[in-house]
mmCIF file of C-alpha atoms in Angstrom:
data_model
loop_
_atom_site.group_PDB
_atom_site.id
_atom_site.type_symbol
_atom_site.label_atom_id
_atom_site.label_comp_id
_atom_site.label_asym_id
_atom_site.label_seq_id
_atom_site.Cartn_x
_atom_site.Cartn_y
_atom_site.Cartn_z
ATOM 1 C CA MET A 2 0.040 -0.338 0.466
ATOM 2 C CA HIS A 3 3.074 2.542 0.827
ATOM 3 C CA ILE A 4 3.819 2.086 -3.252
ATOM 4 C CA PHE A 5 -0.010 3.473 -4.151
ATOM 5 C CA SER A 6 -0.260 6.168 -1.553
ATOM 6 C CA ALA A 7 3.472 6.835 -2.888
ATOM 7 C CA ILE A 8 1.872 6.968 -6.803
ATOM 8 C CA LEU A 9 -1.487 8.290 -5.343
ATOM 9 C CA PHE A 10 0.689 11.326 -3.779
ATOM 10 C CA ALA A 11 2.667 11.571 -6.663
ATOM 11 C CA ALA A 12 -0.180 12.168 -9.121
ATOM 12 C CA ILE A 13 -1.907 14.157 -7.434
ATOM 13 C CA THR A 14 0.607 17.146 -7.108
ATOM 14 C CA PHE A 15 1.592 16.985 -10.416
ATOM 15 C CA SER A 16 -2.669 17.413 -11.365
ATOM 16 C CA ALA A 17 -2.485 20.116 -9.635
ATOM 17 C CA GLN A 18 0.405 21.814 -10.959
ATOM 18 C CA ALA A 19 0.137 20.376 -14.697
ATOM 19 C CA GLN A 20 -3.370 21.709 -13.577
ATOM 20 C CA ASN A 21 -1.855 25.524 -14.321
ATOM 21 C CA GLN A 22 1.009 24.297 -16.485
ATOM 22 C CA GLY A 23 -0.464 21.946 -18.874
ATOM 23 C CA LYS A 24 -2.970 20.429 -21.000
ATOM 24 C CA ALA A 25 -5.715 17.899 -19.551
ATOM 25 C CA ILE A 26 -6.440 15.143 -22.200
ATOM 26 C CA LEU A 27 -9.178 12.530 -22.326
ATOM 27 C CA SER A 28 -8.996 9.282 -23.223
ATOM 28 C CA LEU A 29 -12.375 7.087 -23.612
ATOM 29 C CA GLY A 30 -11.577 3.385 -25.272
ATOM 30 C CA TYR A 31 -13.485 0.469 -25.380
ATOM 31 C CA ASN A 32 -11.997 -2.656 -23.724
ATOM 32 C CA TYR A 33 -11.588 -6.584 -24.392
ATOM 33 C CA SER A 34 -10.117 -8.131 -21.404
ATOM 34 C CA LEU A 35 -8.183 -11.276 -20.132
ATOM 35 C CA PRO A 36 -8.317 -13.866 -17.157
ATOM 36 C CA THR A 37 -4.788 -14.996 -16.571
ATOM 37 C CA GLY A 38 -3.240 -17.661 -13.802
ATOM 38 C CA ALA A 39 -5.435 -18.247 -11.016
ATOM 39 C CA PHE A 40 -8.208 -16.104 -12.690
ATOM 40 C CA LYS A 41 -8.397 -17.486 -15.377
ATOM 41 C CA SER A 42 -8.387 -21.639 -13.656
ATOM 42 C CA ASP A 43 -10.206 -21.048 -10.964
ATOM 43 C CA LEU A 44 -12.204 -18.518 -12.062
ATOM 44 C CA ILE A 45 -13.561 -17.215 -15.165
ATOM 45 C CA SER A 46 -11.334 -18.391 -18.357
ATOM 46 C CA ASN A 47 -13.082 -17.117 -21.730
ATOM 47 C CA GLY A 48 -12.572 -13.152 -22.411
ATOM 48 C CA SER A 49 -14.800 -10.383 -21.497
ATOM 49 C CA ALA A 50 -15.456 -8.174 -24.491
ATOM 50 C CA ARG A 51 -18.355 -5.803 -21.560
ATOM 51 C CA GLY A 52 -15.985 -3.443 -20.931
ATOM 52 C CA PHE A 53 -14.521 0.210 -20.996
ATOM 53 C CA THR A 54 -11.604 2.042 -20.293
ATOM 54 C CA GLY A 55 -10.154 5.954 -19.474
ATOM 55 C CA ASP A 56 -7.788 8.020 -18.971
ATOM 56 C CA LEU A 57 -8.000 11.786 -17.470
ATOM 57 C CA MET A 58 -4.631 12.664 -17.934
ATOM 58 C CA PHE A 59 -2.920 15.770 -17.054
ATOM 59 C CA THR A 60 0.656 17.263 -18.743
ATOM 60 C CA ILE A 61 3.816 18.030 -16.918
ATOM 61 C CA ASN A 62 5.864 18.397 -19.918
ATOM 62 C CA HIS A 63 5.535 17.248 -23.823
ATOM 63 C CA LYS A 64 6.751 13.826 -22.467
ATOM 64 C CA TRP A 65 5.283 12.932 -18.680
ATOM 65 C CA SER A 66 1.588 12.760 -18.308
ATOM 66 C CA VAL A 67 -0.232 12.664 -15.105
ATOM 67 C CA GLY A 68 -3.704 11.266 -13.813
ATOM 68 C CA LEU A 69 -6.706 8.974 -13.240
ATOM 69 C CA GLY A 70 -7.315 6.175 -14.667
ATOM 70 C CA PHE A 71 -10.378 5.037 -14.256
ATOM 71 C CA GLY A 72 -12.714 1.463 -16.215
ATOM 72 C CA PHE A 73 -15.147 -1.413 -15.971
ATOM 73 C CA GLN A 74 -15.728 -4.131 -16.417
ATOM 74 C CA ASP A 75 -17.695 -7.556 -17.192
ATOM 75 C CA TYR A 76 -16.601 -10.972 -16.702
ATOM 76 C CA TYR A 77 -19.508 -13.721 -16.587
ATOM 77 C CA GLN A 78 -19.189 -17.026 -17.142
ATOM 78 C CA LYS A 79 -21.385 -20.532 -16.973
ATOM 79 C CA TYR A 80 -20.123 -23.562 -15.578
ATOM 80 C CA PRO A 81 -21.761 -27.481 -17.281
ATOM 81 C CA ARG A 82 -22.893 -29.343 -14.170
ATOM 82 C CA ALA A 83 -20.777 -30.852 -12.602
ATOM 83 C CA ILE A 84 -20.645 -32.432 -8.719
ATOM 84 C CA TYR A 85 -19.316 -29.848 -5.911
ATOM 85 C CA PRO A 86 -18.033 -30.949 -2.158
ATOM 86 C CA THR A 87 -20.432 -28.231 0.310
ATOM 87 C CA GLY A 88 -19.755 -29.549 3.262
ATOM 88 C CA ASN A 89 -18.404 -33.005 5.606
ATOM 89 C CA HIS A 90 -20.227 -35.509 3.600
ATOM 90 C CA GLU A 91 -22.340 -32.512 1.729
ATOM 91 C CA GLU A 92 -21.706 -32.949 -1.906
ATOM 92 C CA THR A 93 -23.860 -30.464 -4.153
ATOM 93 C CA SER A 94 -24.789 -30.565 -7.771
ATOM 94 C CA ALA A 95 -25.387 -26.779 -9.762
ATOM 95 C CA VAL A 96 -24.145 -25.066 -13.029
ATOM 96 C CA LEU A 97 -22.224 -22.791 -11.258
ATOM 97 C CA SER A 98 -22.314 -19.458 -12.707
ATOM 98 C CA ASN A 99 -19.371 -17.305 -12.100
ATOM 99 C CA SER A 100 -20.375 -13.087 -12.653
ATOM 100 C CA ILE A 101 -17.565 -10.150 -11.265
ATOM 101 C CA GLN A 102 -17.469 -6.444 -11.725
ATOM 102 C CA ALA A 103 -14.470 -4.311 -11.744
ATOM 103 C CA LEU A 104 -14.217 -1.377 -11.444
ATOM 104 C CA PRO A 105 -10.717 -0.017 -11.357
ATOM 105 C CA VAL A 106 -9.810 3.479 -10.307
ATOM 106 C CA ILE A 107 -5.703 3.697 -11.428
ATOM 107 C CA ALA A 108 -3.384 6.603 -10.176
ATOM 108 C CA LYS A 109 -0.984 6.726 -13.359
ATOM 109 C CA GLY A 110 1.730 8.027 -15.399
ATOM 110 C CA THR A 111 2.574 7.996 -18.910
ATOM 111 C CA PHE A 112 5.553 8.518 -20.953
ATOM 112 C CA MET A 113 5.853 8.952 -24.608
ATOM 113 C CA PRO A 114 9.149 8.726 -25.530
ATOM 114 C CA LEU A 115 8.905 10.635 -29.526
ATOM 115 C CA ALA A 116 6.855 13.503 -28.694
ATOM 116 C CA GLY A 117 7.380 16.856 -30.667
ATOM 117 C CA LYS A 118 8.808 14.389 -33.184
ATOM 118 C CA ALA A 119 7.824 14.476 -36.415
ATOM 119 C CA GLY A 120 5.572 11.478 -37.214
ATOM 120 C CA LEU A 121 2.455 10.559 -36.948
ATOM 121 C CA VAL A 122 2.751 7.471 -34.529
ATOM 122 C CA GLN A 123 2.620 7.647 -30.399
ATOM 123 C CA PRO A 124 3.945 4.966 -28.891
ATOM 124 C CA TYR A 125 3.457 5.119 -24.817
ATOM 125 C CA ILE A 126 4.345 3.348 -21.987
ATOM 126 C CA THR A 127 2.423 4.157 -18.441
ATOM 127 C CA ALA A 128 1.988 2.693 -15.617
ATOM 128 C CA GLY A 129 -0.101 2.778 -12.113
ATOM 129 C CA ALA A 130 -0.807 1.610 -8.955
ATOM 130 C CA GLY A 131 -4.512 2.404 -7.541
ATOM 131 C CA LEU A 132 -7.695 0.380 -6.852
ATOM 132 C CA SER A 133 -10.337 -1.244 -8.070
ATOM 133 C CA PHE A 134 -14.029 -2.555 -6.715
ATOM 134 C CA VAL A 135 -14.477 -5.435 -7.770
ATOM 135 C CA SER A 136 -18.138 -7.302 -7.311
ATOM 136 C CA PHE A 137 -18.256 -11.253 -7.329
ATOM 137 C CA ARG A 138 -21.166 -12.320 -7.275
ATOM 138 C CA GLN A 139 -21.415 -16.950 -7.216
ATOM 139 C CA TYR A 140 -23.994 -18.753 -8.050
ATOM 140 C CA LEU A 141 -25.067 -22.402 -7.635
ATOM 141 C CA GLY A 142 -28.244 -22.850 -10.110
ATOM 142 C CA ALA A 143 -30.010 -20.245 -8.883
ATOM 143 C CA PHE A 144 -28.648 -19.441 -5.347
ATOM 144 C CA GLY A 145 -26.022 -17.179 -5.261
ATOM 145 C CA ASN A 146 -23.531 -15.312 -2.733
ATOM 146 C CA VAL A 147 -22.558 -11.233 -2.793
ATOM 147 C CA SER A 148 -19.538 -9.735 -2.193
ATOM 148 C CA SER A 149 -17.927 -6.361 -2.573
ATOM 149 C CA SER A 150 -14.562 -4.882 -1.685
ATOM 150 C CA ALA A 151 -11.995 -2.465 -3.123
ATOM 151 C CA SER A 152 -8.438 -5.098 -4.344
ATOM 152 C CA PHE A 153 -5.391 -3.085 -4.310
ATOM 153 C CA ALA A 154 -5.050 -3.045 -7.883
ATOM 154 C CA ALA A 155 -1.423 -2.230 -10.095
ATOM 155 C CA GLN A 156 -1.405 -1.746 -13.386
ATOM 156 C CA GLY A 157 1.483 -1.367 -16.466
ATOM 157 C CA GLY A 158 1.548 -1.054 -21.047
ATOM 158 C CA ALA A 159 2.037 0.080 -23.354
ATOM 159 C CA GLY A 160 0.710 1.577 -27.414
ATOM 160 C CA VAL A 161 -0.065 4.012 -29.676
ATOM 161 C CA ILE A 162 -1.516 7.426 -30.191
ATOM 162 C CA ILE A 163 -2.047 7.732 -33.767
ATOM 163 C CA PRO A 164 -3.407 11.087 -34.172
ATOM 164 C CA PHE A 165 -5.945 11.790 -36.764
ATOM 165 C CA LYS A 166 -4.188 14.153 -39.077
ATOM 166 C CA LYS A 167 -0.360 15.447 -38.746
ATOM 167 C CA ASN A 168 -0.208 17.635 -35.095
ATOM 168 C CA SER A 169 -3.162 17.417 -33.617
ATOM 169 C CA ALA A 170 -4.357 16.740 -30.256
ATOM 170 C CA THR A 171 -6.478 14.155 -31.257
ATOM 171 C CA GLY A 172 -6.079 10.761 -32.112
ATOM 172 C CA ILE A 173 -6.945 6.957 -31.854
ATOM 173 C CA ASN A 174 -5.285 5.487 -28.802
ATOM 174 C CA ILE A 175 -4.292 1.391 -29.041
ATOM 175 C CA GLY A 176 -2.390 -0.950 -26.582
ATOM 176 C CA ALA A 177 -2.381 -3.198 -23.730
ATOM 177 C CA ASP A 178 -2.455 -3.397 -20.197
ATOM 178 C CA TYR A 179 -1.718 -5.821 -17.878
ATOM 179 C CA ASN A 180 -3.238 -5.570 -14.557
ATOM 180 C CA TYR A 181 -2.794 -7.551 -11.020
ATOM 181 C CA VAL A 182 -5.881 -7.351 -9.008
ATOM 182 C CA ARG A 183 -4.984 -8.363 -5.335
ATOM 183 C CA TYR A 184 -8.136 -10.645 -4.918
ATOM 184 C CA GLN A 185 -8.276 -12.730 -1.425
ATOM 185 C CA HIS A 186 -11.308 -13.658 -0.657
ATOM 186 C CA PHE A 187 -13.148 -17.043 -0.791
ATOM 187 C CA GLY A 188 -9.474 -18.547 -1.386
ATOM 188 C CA TYR A 189 -8.823 -17.230 -4.281
ATOM 189 C CA SER A 190 -5.792 -15.416 -3.980
ATOM 190 C CA ASN A 191 -5.883 -12.340 -7.392
ATOM 191 C CA LEU A 192 -8.337 -10.761 -10.588
ATOM 192 C CA ASN A 193 -5.186 -10.259 -13.087
ATOM 193 C CA ASN A 194 -5.364 -9.841 -16.925
ATOM 194 C CA LEU A 195 -4.239 -8.646 -19.854
ATOM 195 C CA SER A 196 -6.398 -5.425 -21.798
ATOM 196 C CA PHE A 197 -6.567 -4.109 -24.853
ATOM 197 C CA HIS A 198 -8.210 -1.363 -24.841
ATOM 198 C CA ALA A 199 -9.088 1.386 -28.821
ATOM 199 C CA GLY A 200 -10.389 4.405 -28.217
ATOM 200 C CA VAL A 201 -10.095 8.397 -28.523
ATOM 201 C CA HIS A 202 -7.869 10.770 -27.436
ATOM 202 C CA PHE A 203 -8.259 14.544 -27.528
ATOM 203 C CA PRO A 204 -7.352 17.378 -25.525
ATOM 204 C CA LEU A 205 -10.306 18.812 -23.149
ATOM 205 C CA LYS A 206 -9.072 22.469 -23.761
ATOM 206 C CA MET B 19 -14.917 22.064 -31.151
ATOM 207 C CA LYS B 20 -18.070 20.760 -33.178
ATOM 208 C CA LYS B 21 -15.723 17.573 -33.512
ATOM 209 C CA LEU B 22 -13.583 17.764 -30.726
ATOM 210 C CA SER B 23 -18.171 17.203 -29.128
ATOM 211 C CA ILE B 24 -18.355 14.533 -31.810
ATOM 212 C CA VAL B 25 -15.806 12.202 -30.637
ATOM 213 C CA PHE B 26 -16.885 12.545 -27.199
ATOM 214 C CA LEU B 27 -20.371 11.992 -27.382
ATOM 215 C CA VAL B 28 -19.723 8.890 -29.310
ATOM 216 C CA SER B 29 -17.182 7.693 -27.395
ATOM 217 C CA ALA B 30 -18.863 7.866 -24.669
ATOM 218 C CA VAL B 31 -21.812 6.371 -25.819
ATOM 219 C CA SER B 32 -20.138 3.892 -26.780
ATOM 220 C CA THR B 33 -18.017 3.418 -24.040
ATOM 221 C CA PHE B 34 -20.533 3.136 -21.811
ATOM 222 C CA TRP B 35 -23.304 1.163 -24.102
ATOM 223 C CA PHE B 36 -20.652 -1.706 -24.156
ATOM 224 C CA ALA B 37 -20.403 -1.332 -19.925
ATOM 225 C CA GLY B 38 -24.397 -2.077 -20.347
ATOM 226 C CA CYS B 39 -24.153 -5.122 -21.878
ATOM 227 C CA SER B 40 -23.136 -6.475 -18.105
ATOM 228 C CA LYS B 41 -24.740 -10.801 -18.277
ATOM 229 C CA GLU B 42 -27.151 -11.180 -15.768
ATOM 230 C CA PRO B 43 -26.776 -14.506 -14.528
ATOM 231 C CA LEU B 44 -29.677 -15.604 -13.787
ATOM 232 C CA ASN B 45 -31.287 -14.544 -17.427
ATOM 233 C CA HIS B 46 -28.571 -17.186 -18.433
ATOM 234 C CA LEU B 47 -29.819 -20.347 -16.862
ATOM 235 C CA THR B 48 -33.511 -22.821 -18.054
ATOM 236 C CA ALA B 49 -34.997 -24.359 -16.080
ATOM 237 C CA GLU B 50 -33.110 -27.767 -15.151
ATOM 238 C CA GLU B 51 -29.921 -25.454 -14.275
ATOM 239 C CA THR B 52 -31.627 -23.287 -11.901
ATOM 240 C CA ARG B 53 -31.839 -26.556 -9.562
ATOM 241 C CA ILE B 54 -29.342 -27.808 -7.710
ATOM 242 C CA TYR B 55 -29.068 -31.739 -6.121
ATOM 243 C CA VAL B 56 -27.839 -31.459 -2.382
ATOM 244 C CA THR B 57 -26.820 -34.974 -0.526
ATOM 245 C CA ASN B 58 -25.701 -35.209 2.834
ATOM 246 C CA TYR B 59 -24.819 -39.198 4.550
ATOM 247 C CA ASP B 60 -24.207 -40.628 7.724
ATOM 248 C CA SER B 61 -20.658 -41.122 7.052
ATOM 249 C CA VAL B 62 -20.591 -44.773 10.135
ATOM 250 C CA ALA B 63 -23.732 -46.319 8.291
ATOM 251 C CA ASN B 64 -23.029 -48.948 5.886
ATOM 252 C CA PHE B 65 -24.839 -48.681 4.025
ATOM 253 C CA SER B 66 -24.522 -52.504 1.659
ATOM 254 C CA ALA B 67 -25.098 -53.759 5.291
ATOM 255 C CA TYR B 68 -28.999 -52.317 4.657
ATOM 256 C CA LYS B 69 -30.950 -55.246 2.593
ATOM 257 C CA THR B 70 -34.696 -53.201 2.842
ATOM 258 C CA TYR B 71 -36.244 -50.806 2.780
ATOM 259 C CA SER B 72 -40.579 -49.193 2.973
ATOM 260 C CA ILE B 73 -41.441 -46.098 1.648
ATOM 261 C CA ALA B 74 -43.946 -43.478 3.213
ATOM 262 C CA ASP B 75 -47.147 -43.707 0.569
ATOM 263 C CA SER B 76 -47.664 -39.666 1.159
ATOM 264 C CA VAL B 77 -45.351 -36.391 0.844
ATOM 265 C CA ALA B 78 -45.142 -34.889 4.062
ATOM 266 C CA VAL B 79 -45.593 -31.091 3.832
ATOM 267 C CA ILE B 80 -43.989 -28.519 6.301
ATOM 268 C CA ASP B 81 -45.093 -25.280 5.386
ATOM 269 C CA ASN B 82 -43.134 -22.465 7.226
ATOM 270 C CA GLY B 83 -43.390 -25.451 10.496
ATOM 271 C CA GLN B 84 -46.495 -26.212 9.567
ATOM 272 C CA HIS B 85 -46.587 -30.275 9.163
ATOM 273 C CA SER B 86 -49.697 -31.802 6.485
ATOM 274 C CA ARG B 87 -50.059 -35.027 4.644
ATOM 275 C CA ALA B 88 -50.731 -34.585 1.139
ATOM 276 C CA LEU B 89 -50.400 -37.615 -2.733
ATOM 277 C CA SER B 90 -50.672 -35.048 -5.640
ATOM 278 C CA ALA B 91 -49.851 -36.577 -8.605
ATOM 279 C CA SER B 92 -46.207 -34.906 -8.168
ATOM 280 C CA ASP B 93 -45.918 -36.218 -5.119
ATOM 281 C CA GLN B 94 -46.738 -40.124 -5.693
ATOM 282 C CA ALA B 95 -44.466 -39.880 -8.921
ATOM 283 C CA TYR B 96 -41.402 -38.800 -6.095
ATOM 284 C CA ILE B 97 -41.890 -41.819 -4.546
ATOM 285 C CA ASP B 98 -42.349 -44.341 -7.587
ATOM 286 C CA ALA B 99 -39.191 -42.889 -8.782
ATOM 287 C CA VAL B 100 -37.678 -43.227 -5.260
ATOM 288 C CA ASN B 101 -38.543 -46.556 -5.146
ATOM 289 C CA LYS B 102 -37.823 -47.239 -8.914
ATOM 290 C CA TYR B 103 -33.957 -46.404 -8.066
ATOM 291 C CA MET B 104 -33.869 -48.138 -4.798
ATOM 292 C CA GLN B 105 -35.214 -51.363 -5.878
ATOM 293 C CA GLN B 106 -32.084 -50.298 -9.355
ATOM 294 C CA ARG B 107 -29.285 -50.584 -6.286
ATOM 295 C CA GLY B 108 -30.520 -53.463 -4.715
ATOM 296 C CA TYR B 109 -32.975 -52.442 -2.371
ATOM 297 C CA VAL B 110 -36.413 -55.188 -1.459
ATOM 298 C CA LEU B 111 -39.186 -52.911 -1.267
ATOM 299 C CA THR B 112 -40.833 -53.923 1.855
ATOM 300 C CA THR B 113 -44.043 -52.795 4.927
ATOM 301 C CA ALA B 114 -43.169 -50.820 6.613
ATOM 302 C CA ASN B 115 -44.484 -54.173 9.880
ATOM 303 C CA ALA B 116 -42.769 -55.775 8.176
ATOM 304 C CA SER B 117 -39.450 -54.875 9.732
ATOM 305 C CA PRO B 118 -37.945 -52.523 7.189
ATOM 306 C CA ASP B 119 -34.256 -51.936 7.827
ATOM 307 C CA LEU B 120 -34.665 -48.330 5.860
ATOM 308 C CA GLY B 121 -37.480 -45.872 6.117
ATOM 309 C CA LEU B 122 -37.468 -43.009 3.172
ATOM 310 C CA THR B 123 -40.112 -40.361 3.242
ATOM 311 C CA VAL B 124 -40.541 -37.742 0.240
ATOM 312 C CA ASN B 125 -41.536 -33.961 1.832
ATOM 313 C CA ARG B 126 -41.485 -30.787 0.448
ATOM 314 C CA ILE B 127 -40.772 -27.885 1.793
ATOM 315 C CA TYR B 128 -41.642 -24.270 1.775
ATOM 316 C CA ASN B 129 -40.030 -21.790 3.626
ATOM 317 C CA THR B 130 -42.313 -17.939 2.694
ATOM 318 C CA ALA B 131 -40.099 -14.944 4.261
ATOM 319 C CA THR B 132 -41.598 -11.577 4.397
ATOM 320 C CA SER B 133 -40.478 -8.114 3.491
ATOM 321 C CA VAL B 134 -41.736 -4.738 3.274
ATOM 322 C CA VAL B 135 -41.788 -1.869 0.468
ATOM 323 C CA THR B 136 -41.727 1.265 1.822
ATOM 324 C CA TYR B 137 -43.317 3.983 -0.099
ATOM 325 C CA ASN B 138 -41.321 6.582 1.175
ATOM 326 C CA ASP B 139 -37.923 5.897 0.000
ATOM 327 C CA TYR B 140 -39.586 6.323 -3.652
ATOM 328 C CA TYR B 141 -41.796 8.905 -3.766
ATOM 329 C CA ASP B 142 -40.007 10.532 -1.006
ATOM 330 C CA THR B 143 -38.778 14.626 -2.765
ATOM 331 C CA TYR B 144 -34.690 12.884 -2.331
ATOM 332 C CA TYR B 145 -35.579 10.984 -4.965
ATOM 333 C CA GLY B 146 -37.645 12.070 -6.639
ATOM 334 C CA SER B 147 -36.195 11.266 -10.255
ATOM 335 C CA TYR B 148 -37.612 8.352 -9.957
ATOM 336 C CA TRP B 149 -40.841 9.037 -11.003
ATOM 337 C CA ASP B 150 -40.265 13.267 -11.442
ATOM 338 C CA PRO B 151 -43.559 14.606 -11.175
ATOM 339 C CA TYR B 152 -42.892 16.635 -14.867
ATOM 340 C CA TYR B 153 -44.065 13.324 -15.960
ATOM 341 C CA TRP B 154 -47.971 14.063 -14.350
ATOM 342 C CA GLY B 155 -47.048 17.304 -15.279
ATOM 343 C CA TYR B 156 -46.997 18.735 -12.175
ATOM 344 C CA GLY B 157 -43.536 20.344 -12.515
ATOM 345 C CA GLY B 158 -42.090 20.617 -8.333
ATOM 346 C CA TYR B 159 -45.162 19.063 -6.919
ATOM 347 C CA GLY B 160 -43.913 17.074 -3.834
ATOM 348 C CA TYR B 161 -45.959 13.887 -3.415
ATOM 349 C CA TYR B 162 -47.636 12.683 -0.178
ATOM 350 C CA VAL B 163 -48.139 9.403 0.287
ATOM 351 C CA PRO B 164 -50.068 8.979 3.565
ATOM 352 C CA TYR B 165 -48.943 5.059 4.101
ATOM 353 C CA GLY B 166 -45.271 4.216 5.041
ATOM 354 C CA TYR B 167 -45.236 0.831 3.505
ATOM 355 C CA SER B 168 -46.382 -2.570 2.323
ATOM 356 C CA VAL B 169 -45.232 -5.893 2.979
ATOM 357 C CA TYR B 170 -45.319 -8.813 0.355
ATOM 358 C CA GLN B 171 -44.481 -12.497 0.599
ATOM 359 C CA VAL B 172 -41.712 -14.332 -1.543
ATOM 360 C CA THR B 173 -42.178 -18.190 -1.196
ATOM 361 C CA GLU B 174 -39.117 -20.795 -1.828
ATOM 362 C CA GLY B 175 -39.397 -24.757 -1.849
ATOM 363 C CA ALA B 176 -37.505 -27.438 -1.881
ATOM 364 C CA VAL B 177 -38.754 -31.377 -2.012
ATOM 365 C CA SER B 178 -36.565 -33.556 0.359
ATOM 366 C CA VAL B 179 -35.773 -37.327 0.428
ATOM 367 C CA ASP B 180 -35.141 -38.665 3.834
ATOM 368 C CA MET B 181 -33.400 -41.617 4.110
ATOM 369 C CA LEU B 182 -33.570 -43.518 7.931
ATOM 370 C CA ASP B 183 -31.308 -45.841 10.173
ATOM 371 C CA LEU B 184 -34.558 -48.491 11.246
ATOM 372 C CA LYS B 185 -32.201 -51.628 11.458
ATOM 373 C CA ASN B 186 -29.763 -50.084 14.250
ATOM 374 C CA ALA B 187 -33.443 -48.284 16.667
ATOM 375 C CA LYS B 188 -33.068 -50.942 19.171
ATOM 376 C CA SER B 189 -29.976 -50.951 19.142
ATOM 377 C CA THR B 190 -29.110 -48.141 18.945
ATOM 378 C CA GLY B 191 -32.179 -46.089 20.693
ATOM 379 C CA LYS B 192 -33.198 -43.752 17.547
ATOM 380 C CA ILE B 193 -33.465 -43.588 14.501
ATOM 381 C CA GLY B 194 -30.857 -41.676 12.325
ATOM 382 C CA LEU B 195 -30.936 -40.420 9.117
ATOM 383 C CA VAL B 196 -28.178 -41.536 7.016
ATOM 384 C CA TRP B 197 -28.925 -40.076 3.927
ATOM 385 C CA ASN B 198 -30.567 -36.701 2.964
ATOM 386 C CA GLY B 199 -31.348 -35.762 -0.745
ATOM 387 C CA LEU B 200 -32.589 -32.140 -1.606
ATOM 388 C CA VAL B 201 -33.905 -31.130 -4.848
ATOM 389 C CA ARG B 202 -34.136 -26.744 -4.827
ATOM 390 C CA GLY B 203 -34.472 -24.890 -8.306
ATOM 391 C CA GLU B 204 -37.698 -24.451 -11.053
ATOM 392 C CA GLY B 205 -40.109 -26.406 -11.638
ATOM 393 C CA ILE B 206 -39.234 -28.563 -9.327
ATOM 394 C CA PHE B 207 -43.089 -29.547 -8.041
ATOM 395 C CA ALA B 208 -43.770 -30.328 -11.806
ATOM 396 C CA GLU B 209 -44.703 -34.034 -12.066
ATOM 397 C CA SER B 210 -42.840 -34.946 -15.455
ATOM 398 C CA ASN B 211 -39.755 -33.851 -13.162
ATOM 399 C CA ALA B 212 -39.722 -35.709 -10.810
ATOM 400 C CA ASN B 213 -38.073 -39.092 -12.133
ATOM 401 C CA ALA B 214 -35.456 -36.375 -13.027
ATOM 402 C CA GLN B 215 -34.990 -34.411 -9.625
ATOM 403 C CA VAL B 216 -34.441 -38.508 -7.984
ATOM 404 C CA LYS B 217 -32.251 -39.927 -10.204
ATOM 405 C CA ALA B 218 -29.923 -36.325 -10.101
ATOM 406 C CA LEU B 219 -30.569 -37.488 -6.571
ATOM 407 C CA PHE B 220 -28.839 -41.821 -6.171
ATOM 408 C CA ASP B 221 -25.912 -40.616 -8.807
ATOM 409 C CA GLN B 222 -24.696 -38.275 -7.121
ATOM 410 C CA SER B 223 -25.219 -41.099 -4.253
ATOM 411 C CA SER B 224 -22.931 -44.105 -5.534
ATOM 412 C CA TYR B 225 -22.049 -45.347 -2.088
ATOM 413 C CA LEU B 226 -26.203 -46.202 -1.686
ATOM 414 C CA LYS B 227 -26.255 -49.771 -2.874
ATOM 415 C CA ALA B 228 -27.349 -52.792 -1.148
ATOM 416 C CA ASN B 229 -25.091 -55.812 -0.955
ATOM 417 C CA ASN B 230 -26.731 -58.932 -2.223
#
C-alpha cells in the first residue's frame, strides 16, 4: 500500500501542477480483457468483451503526463453441471456461474518517448496503482452469494496514439495493459488480467 | 470544438453501451440449470448392510413449520421414482410392519419470507427522479403518501428425500437419518420432472448400494 500511496501522492501533486502548466487529455475506449493465471484457472476462463476504459491525464511536459485511469469490466462464465463438495459429507450438483464486475481507479503516469518529434504514431508506456472495486457473485444454480470489496490494483502497459492528422492532439489510442488485482476472498488469490483497448484521445482544452 | 464534441459523444455513448451489456447470471439459466441437488450422508453408516426398505405412502408438507400430509400426482411421481432407484440399487421394498432396514420419506418444504416495501423511499422528494412530478405535468409539486409501507411475501420451495436407519433403531435407541437428498430450483414440483430429480440424487450417491 506504500507504493500505491506514493504514486497517488505523486499523481495528485503533479496533477495540481499540470493543471496550471499543461493540458488535460481525456482518453475513452473500448476494453477487452483476458483473465490470466489463477483468475483464469479458478474463476473465469472466458475473455470479456464488455468493458470500457478511460484516462484523464494532465501533461507535465511534452513527454510526461500523470492522472487517473478508470474503467469497467464485466466478467461472466457459466460452467456445466458438476458435483461440488459443499460440506463434510455433503455434495451439491449444480451449474456454477461466476459473475464479476470490476471498476478500477488507478493513479498513473504516462511516458511518450517520441513526443515532440515528427511522425504520425506516438508510442507510449504507462504504469500506475490504485484500487479496483470488485463485485463478485457466485451462483450454484439459482442460489448465490454476493461479495463486494476494494482490492489493490497495479497496472503496466504500452500503446500508440495515432493522431487524426499531423500535429493534431486528437487521435486514436490503441494499447494493452497487464493488470494485477489482488483478491483474497473465498480462497481465491487474484483477478489478474491482460487487457486490450482502443478508443479516442483528445484534449479537453 | 464541434468536432471534439462529436468525438466525445460518440466515444462516450459507445463505451458506456458496452458497459451496459453486463451479463446477468440468472437470466442465462434454463429451468433445469437453476436446480441444485444436495446430498448428505452419515459417514459411519454402512449402506451395503441394509437389505430392505419401506417408503411412506404420502408426502409430508412442511409449510413454515406447519405439517400436513398430501399425495398429489407430483408426490406420487416422486415416491415412484424413489422406489425405482432404490430397487435399481438392490434394495427390496417391504411394508412398514415387516421390520424394514430403512425407512424413506419424501417431503415438500416451503419457506415464506416476508419483506416490506417502503413507499416513502421512492416517493420522497429526495428520490424524486424515480417518478419525477414533471412526468404527470406537475413539475415542482411534492408527493404525499398517507401510508408508509406495504408487505409482500416470497415463497421458496424444496423437495427432500430422507433415509432413516430402522435396522439399528433398537440397539442405538434412536432413528438415525443416514442419507438426505434435497432438490431446489425452478419446476421441482412438476410431475414430469420428478424422475429426473430423484435420478440426480441417486447418481451422485454411488455409495447407496445393497450388498445382495
